[in-house]
Coordinates of C-alpha atoms and ligand atoms in Angstrom, one line a residue:
X1 CA 22.4 56.8 -36.6
X2 CA 20.2 53.3 -38.2
X3 CA 21.7 49.7 -37.4
X4 CA 19.5 46.8 -39.1
X5 CA 19.2 44.3 -36.8
X6 CA 22.4 42.5 -37.6
X7 CA 24.3 45.2 -36.3
X8 CA 25.4 46.9 -39.6
X9 CA 25.0 50.6 -39.6
X10 CA 23.0 51.8 -42.4
X11 CA 24.1 55.0 -43.6
X12 CA 25.2 54.9 -47.1
X13 CA 22.3 55.7 -49.4
X14 CA 21.6 55.0 -53.6
X15 CA 18.8 58.2 -55.1
X16 CA 17.5 57.0 -58.3
X17 CA 16.7 60.4 -59.9
X18 CA 14.7 59.0 -62.8
X19 CA 14.5 55.5 -64.6
X20 CA 14.7 57.1 -68.1
X21 CA 17.5 56.4 -70.3
X22 CA 20.1 57.6 -73.1
X23 CA 20.7 54.0 -73.9
X24 CA 18.9 50.7 -74.0
X25 CA 22.0 48.5 -72.3
X26 CA 21.0 45.0 -73.3
X27 CA 21.6 43.3 -69.5
X28 CA 19.7 46.7 -67.6
X29 CA 15.9 47.0 -69.5
X30 CA 14.5 45.2 -72.3
X31 CA 14.5 47.6 -75.6
X32 CA 10.3 48.3 -75.8
X33 CA 11.2 49.2 -71.9
X34 CA 8.6 51.9 -71.0
X35 CA 9.4 54.8 -68.7
X36 CA 7.4 56.2 -66.0
X37 CA 5.9 59.6 -66.5
X38 CA 8.0 62.3 -64.7
X39 CA 4.9 63.5 -62.1
X40 CA 5.1 59.5 -60.8
X41 CA 9.1 60.6 -60.1
X42 CA 10.1 62.0 -56.7
X43 CA 10.2 65.8 -57.7
X44 CA 13.4 68.3 -56.7
X45 CA 12.0 68.9 -53.5
X46 CA 10.6 65.6 -52.6
X47 CA 14.3 64.5 -52.9
X48 CA 16.2 66.9 -50.6
X49 CA 12.8 66.7 -48.4
X50 CA 14.3 62.2 -47.8
X51 CA 18.0 63.4 -48.4
X52 CA 17.4 65.8 -45.6
X53 CA 15.7 62.9 -43.4
X54 CA 17.7 60.1 -44.3
X55 CA 20.7 63.1 -42.9
X56 CA 19.2 62.9 -39.9
X57 CA 19.1 58.9 -39.4
X58 CA 23.2 58.5 -40.1
X59 CA 23.1 58.7 -43.7
X60 CA 26.2 60.8 -44.3
X61 CA 27.0 59.1 -48.1
X62 CA 24.6 59.7 -51.5
X63 CA 24.9 58.5 -54.9
X64 CA 23.3 59.4 -57.5
X65 CA 22.1 57.0 -60.3
X66 CA 19.2 56.1 -62.0
X67 CA 18.4 55.3 -65.6
X68 CA 20.9 57.8 -66.1
X69 CA 21.6 60.3 -63.7
X70 CA 22.2 63.6 -66.2
X71 CA 19.2 63.2 -68.3
X72 CA 16.9 64.3 -65.3
X73 CA 16.0 68.2 -65.7
X74 CA 17.5 70.0 -62.8
X75 CA 20.4 68.2 -62.0
X76 CA 23.1 70.4 -60.8
X77 CA 20.2 72.4 -58.7
X78 CA 19.4 68.8 -57.2
X79 CA 23.1 68.1 -56.5
X80 CA 24.2 71.2 -55.0
X81 CA 21.1 71.2 -52.7
X82 CA 22.0 67.4 -51.6
X83 CA 25.5 68.7 -51.0
X84 CA 24.6 71.4 -49.1
X85 CA 22.9 69.3 -46.5
X86 CA 23.9 69.5 -43.0
X87 CA 25.7 65.5 -42.2
X88 CA 25.9 65.2 -46.1
X89 CA 30.1 63.9 -46.0
X90 CA 30.4 62.9 -49.6
X91 CA 28.0 63.3 -53.4
X92 CA 29.1 60.6 -56.3
X93 CA 27.7 59.5 -59.2
X94 CA 27.4 56.7 -61.2
X95 CA 26.5 57.9 -65.1
X96 CA 27.0 55.8 -68.6
X97 CA 29.0 59.7 -69.4
X98 CA 27.2 60.3 -72.3
X99 CA 26.3 63.8 -71.3
X100 CA 29.4 64.3 -68.9
X101 CA 31.1 66.6 -71.4
X102 CA 28.5 69.4 -71.2
X103 CA 28.0 68.7 -67.3
X104 CA 31.3 67.7 -65.5
X105 CA 32.4 71.0 -64.8
X106 CA 28.8 72.3 -63.7
X107 CA 28.3 69.8 -61.5
X108 CA 32.1 69.3 -59.9
X109 CA 31.3 73.0 -59.1
X110 CA 28.1 72.4 -57.4
X111 CA 29.8 70.2 -54.8
X112 CA 30.0 66.3 -56.8
X113 CA 33.6 64.9 -55.3
X114 CA 33.3 61.5 -58.6
X115 CA 31.7 59.6 -60.6
X116 CA 31.8 55.4 -61.6
X117 CA 31.0 56.3 -65.9
X118 CA 29.9 52.7 -67.2
X119 CA 32.3 51.4 -70.5
X120 CA 32.0 47.6 -71.2
X121 CA 34.0 47.7 -74.2
X122 CA 36.2 49.6 -75.9
X123 CA 34.8 48.1 -79.0
X124 CA 32.9 50.8 -80.9
X125 CA 30.6 48.2 -83.1
X126 CA 30.3 46.7 -80.0
X127 CA 29.7 48.7 -77.4
X128 CA 26.6 50.1 -80.0
X129 CA 25.4 46.7 -80.0
X130 CA 26.0 46.2 -75.6
X131 CA 24.0 49.7 -75.1
X132 CA 21.6 49.3 -78.2
X133 CA 22.8 52.0 -80.1
X134 CA 25.4 53.9 -78.0
X135 CA 28.5 55.4 -79.2
X136 CA 31.2 54.7 -77.4
X137 CA 33.6 58.0 -78.2
X138 CA 30.9 59.5 -76.3
X139 CA 31.6 58.4 -73.4
X140 CA 35.2 58.5 -73.9
X141 CA 34.5 62.1 -74.1
X142 CA 32.4 62.1 -70.3
X143 CA 35.2 60.3 -69.1
X144 CA 38.4 62.5 -70.3
X145 CA 35.9 65.5 -69.0
X146 CA 35.4 64.2 -65.5
X147 CA 38.7 64.4 -65.2
X148 CA 39.4 67.3 -66.4
X149 CA 36.6 68.3 -64.1
X150 CA 38.2 66.8 -61.2
X151 CA 35.5 64.3 -60.7
X152 CA 38.2 62.3 -59.8
X153 CA 40.1 59.2 -59.3
X154 CA 37.5 58.5 -62.1
X155 CA 36.0 54.6 -61.6
X156 CA 35.1 52.5 -64.9
X157 CA 32.5 50.3 -64.3
X158 CA 32.4 47.4 -66.8
X159 CA 29.8 44.4 -66.5
X160 CA 31.7 41.3 -68.3
X161 CA 28.9 39.0 -69.8
X162 CA 29.3 35.7 -70.9
X163 CA 29.7 35.4 -75.4
X164 CA 29.6 39.8 -75.3
X165 CA 32.6 41.3 -73.7
X166 CA 34.5 39.1 -71.6
X167 CA 37.5 38.7 -74.2
X168 CA 38.1 42.5 -73.5
X169 CA 39.0 42.0 -69.8
X170 CA 42.4 42.4 -70.7
X171 CA 42.5 45.3 -73.0
X172 CA 40.0 47.2 -70.3
X173 CA 42.3 46.6 -67.2
X174 CA 45.4 48.1 -69.6
X175 CA 44.3 51.2 -69.4
X176 CA 44.9 52.0 -65.3
X177 CA 48.6 51.6 -66.6
X178 CA 48.9 54.6 -68.1
X179 CA 45.6 56.6 -66.2
X180 CA 45.1 57.2 -63.0
X181 CA 41.4 55.4 -63.1
X182 CA 40.2 52.3 -61.3
X183 CA 38.3 50.0 -63.6
X184 CA 36.1 47.5 -61.6
X185 CA 34.9 45.0 -63.2
X186 CA 31.5 43.5 -62.2
X187 CA 30.0 40.2 -62.5
X188 CA 26.6 40.3 -63.9
X189 CA 23.1 40.1 -61.9
X190 CA 20.1 38.4 -63.3
X191 CA 16.4 39.8 -62.6
X192 CA 14.1 37.9 -63.4
X193 CA 13.8 37.0 -66.8
X194 CA 13.0 40.8 -68.2
X195 CA 16.5 41.2 -69.8
X196 CA 18.2 38.4 -71.9
X197 CA 20.7 37.1 -69.5
X198 CA 20.7 34.3 -67.4
X199 CA 22.4 33.0 -64.1
X200 CA 24.5 31.0 -66.8
X201 CA 26.4 34.3 -68.8
X202 CA 27.5 35.4 -65.5
X203 CA 31.3 35.6 -66.1
X204 CA 32.9 35.0 -62.4
X205 CA 35.3 37.9 -60.9
X206 CA 37.6 35.0 -60.6
X207 CA 38.0 34.2 -64.2
X208 CA 38.6 37.3 -64.9
X209 CA 41.2 38.1 -63.3
X210 CA 42.4 35.0 -64.3
X211 CA 42.4 36.3 -67.6
X212 CA 44.0 39.4 -65.6
X213 CA 46.9 37.6 -64.9
X214 CA 47.3 36.1 -67.8
X215 CA 48.5 38.9 -69.5
X216 CA 49.6 41.3 -66.3
X217 CA 51.3 38.4 -64.5
X218 CA 49.9 38.0 -61.0
X219 CA 48.0 41.4 -59.6
X220 CA 49.0 43.2 -56.3
X221 CA 46.5 43.1 -53.6
X222 CA 45.6 47.1 -52.5
X223 CA 44.2 47.2 -48.7
X224 CA 45.4 43.8 -47.9
X225 CA 42.7 42.6 -50.2
X226 CA 40.9 44.3 -47.7
X227 CA 37.2 45.7 -49.5
X228 CA 37.2 48.5 -51.3
X229 CA 33.6 49.5 -51.2
X230 CA 32.1 46.2 -52.8
X231 CA 35.3 46.0 -54.2
X232 CA 38.1 43.8 -54.3
X233 CA 41.3 46.2 -55.3
X234 CA 44.2 44.9 -57.3
X235 CA 47.2 46.4 -59.0
X236 CA 49.1 45.4 -61.8
X237 CA 52.7 47.0 -60.9
X238 CA 53.5 49.7 -62.3
X239 CA 50.3 50.6 -63.1
X240 CA 48.6 54.4 -62.9
X241 CA 45.5 52.9 -61.3
X242 CA 43.8 49.9 -60.2
X243 CA 41.5 47.3 -60.7
X244 CA 38.1 46.5 -59.3
X245 CA 36.6 43.2 -59.2
X246 CA 33.5 43.4 -57.8
X247 CA 31.8 39.4 -57.2
X248 CA 28.0 40.5 -56.4
X249 CA 27.0 37.4 -57.6
X250 CA 29.8 33.7 -56.8
X251 CA 31.2 36.1 -53.4
X252 CA 28.4 38.2 -52.4
X253 CA 29.9 41.0 -50.2
X254 CA 26.1 41.3 -48.1
X255 CA 27.9 41.6 -44.4
X256 CA 29.8 44.4 -45.4
X257 CA 26.6 46.2 -46.6
X258 CA 25.6 49.7 -45.4
X259 CA 23.3 50.6 -48.4
X260 CA 19.5 51.5 -49.1
X261 CA 18.0 52.4 -52.0
X262 CA 15.4 55.2 -53.1
X263 CA 13.9 54.2 -56.3
X264 CA 13.2 56.7 -58.8
X265 CA 9.6 57.2 -57.4
X266 CA 10.0 57.1 -54.3
X267 CA 10.7 53.9 -52.9
X268 CA 13.0 52.3 -50.7
X269 CA 14.6 49.0 -51.0
X270 CA 16.7 48.0 -48.6
X271 CA 18.5 45.0 -50.2
X272 CA 19.3 45.6 -54.8
X273 CA 18.0 41.7 -55.3
X274 CA 14.9 41.6 -53.0
X275 CA 12.0 41.9 -53.8
X276 CA 10.4 44.4 -50.9
X277 CA 10.2 47.0 -50.9
X278 CA 8.6 50.2 -48.5
X279 CA 6.9 53.0 -50.7
X280 CA 8.1 56.6 -48.8
X281 CA 6.5 58.5 -51.6
X282 CA 2.8 57.7 -51.4
X283 CA 2.8 57.8 -47.9
X284 CA 4.7 62.3 -48.4
X285 CA 2.9 62.9 -50.6
X286 CA -0.6 62.1 -48.3
X287 CA 0.2 63.8 -45.4
X288 CA 2.2 61.5 -43.3
X289 CA 3.7 63.0 -40.0
X290 CA 7.6 63.3 -40.9
X291 CA 8.2 61.1 -37.4
X292 CA 5.8 58.5 -39.0
X293 CA 7.8 59.0 -42.4
X294 CA 11.1 58.4 -39.9
X295 CA 9.2 55.5 -38.1
X296 CA 8.8 53.9 -41.4
X297 CA 12.7 53.7 -43.4
X298 CA 13.9 52.8 -38.9
X299 CA 11.4 50.1 -39.6
X300 CA 12.9 49.1 -43.4
X301 CA 16.6 49.8 -41.8
X302 CA 16.0 47.5 -39.0
X303 CA 14.9 44.6 -41.2
X304 CA 16.7 44.8 -43.8
X305 CA 17.6 41.0 -45.4
X306 CA 20.9 40.2 -44.9
X307 CA 21.8 39.3 -47.9
X308 CA 20.7 38.6 -51.8
X309 CA 18.9 34.7 -52.7
X310 CA 21.2 34.4 -56.2
X311 CA 22.8 30.5 -54.5
X312 CA 19.4 29.1 -53.8
X313 CA 18.1 31.3 -57.0
X314 CA 16.0 34.1 -55.3
X315 CA 16.3 36.3 -58.0
X316 CA 14.2 39.9 -57.8
X317 CA 11.2 39.3 -60.4
X318 CA 9.4 43.2 -59.3
X319 CA 12.1 45.6 -61.4
X320 CA 15.1 45.4 -63.1
X321 CA 18.5 47.0 -63.2
X322 CA 16.4 51.3 -64.7
X323 CA 14.0 50.5 -62.6
X324 CA 16.0 49.9 -58.8
X325 CA 19.4 52.3 -59.1
X326 CA 22.2 50.2 -59.2
Ligands
LIG1 N1 23.0 54.4 -65.9 C1 24.0 54.7 -65.0 C2 25.4 53.8 -65.8 O1 25.0 52.5 -66.5 O2 25.8 53.8 -65.3 C3 23.6 54.4 -63.5 C4 22.7 53.5 -63.6 S1 23.4 52.0 -64.0 C5 21.8 50.9 -63.6 C6 24.0 51.2 -63.1 C7 25.0 50.3 -63.3 O3 24.7 48.5 -62.8 C8 25.7 50.4 -64.2 O4 27.0 50.2 -63.7 C9 25.3 49.4 -65.3 O5 26.3 48.6 -65.6 C10 25.1 48.2 -64.0 N2 24.2 47.6 -64.1 C11 22.9 47.2 -64.6 N3 22.6 46.5 -65.3 C12 23.3 45.1 -64.5 C13 23.4 43.9 -64.2 N4 22.4 43.4 -64.5 N5 24.4 43.5 -63.5 C14 24.5 44.2 -62.9 N6 25.3 45.3 -63.0 C15 24.2 46.1 -64.1
LIG2 FE1 21.4 53.3 -69.6 FE2 22.4 52.7 -67.2 FE3 20.4 50.6 -68.0 FE4 22.6 51.0 -69.1 S1 23.7 50.7 -67.1 S2 20.0 51.1 -70.4 S3 22.8 53.5 -69.4 S4 20.4 53.0 -67.0

């Protein structure tokens, strides 16, 4: 088991399969983003090697992310290999959904359990503006394909950005009345000036909830208001699905954080919003022993920061979201 010095058991690994993406969301990356050459990314066998190492340290939950994980070559085989790793109980994925119409079924067959699909706007013109060229219909088809393939319950991630889509939270919440989905509203996190957005454009979860309750009346708390992962979950009375509020900026869930992130180029990052990182891939490629790698991981876990420093103006500067793996 891997524990940090605050007694948190760290058992959830987010693996970024690539920093490449088929969209360019405004809050995630600059338009002229350059991606890493494939040779610098973890190769398939390296991903599986690290998965086995982490599993042996007690990690049992894996989320695949990116960049856009579905643009990774051999994705289905990679998922199959991770699912087959002893000790790994659940493998899920965060995706923009664009390629799911083609991939949902093979991924489900390979053992992927669920997907979180990002959809910030139901207005096609606005969706295009937020993603710089995306087609909302593709994502919608992806959501339906995920549902049909049994990658359920489908969770929909909506990052709420001041001046862009905060007026759409009611329409997004309405989706849960007739669909058994969880629509999750995510506070936008600022990343060191590399994207167009700053703290002043964060719409916080409380503001979103006020808007939703003004339309649907008081929401019912699910789990007595306890966190479900990083989300506080509510329910519109009578709705088939749920609403999640992820308040990483205004009400951080750091004390309950059980995560580590492995970037696409094999660097371990113990806090999304802190710059500190530990390179694992270079030592692996230069012949470092398994025992030494294990010690590097255990040391990194032990020294996991207590939490982020946004409240004190500390912003991650060395990477933007697609380079970390959200
Ligand atoms: N490409 C996939 C997707 O969009 O779902 C997976 C990677 S993306 C980096 C993971 C999640 O991070 C998405 O839900 C995205 O909306 C979110 N995200 C990206 N930049 C963000 C930011 N600045 N603040 C909050 N969430 C962000
Ligand atoms: Fe791509 Fe996801 Fe970032 Fe959007 S949020 S640019 S889909 S990695």
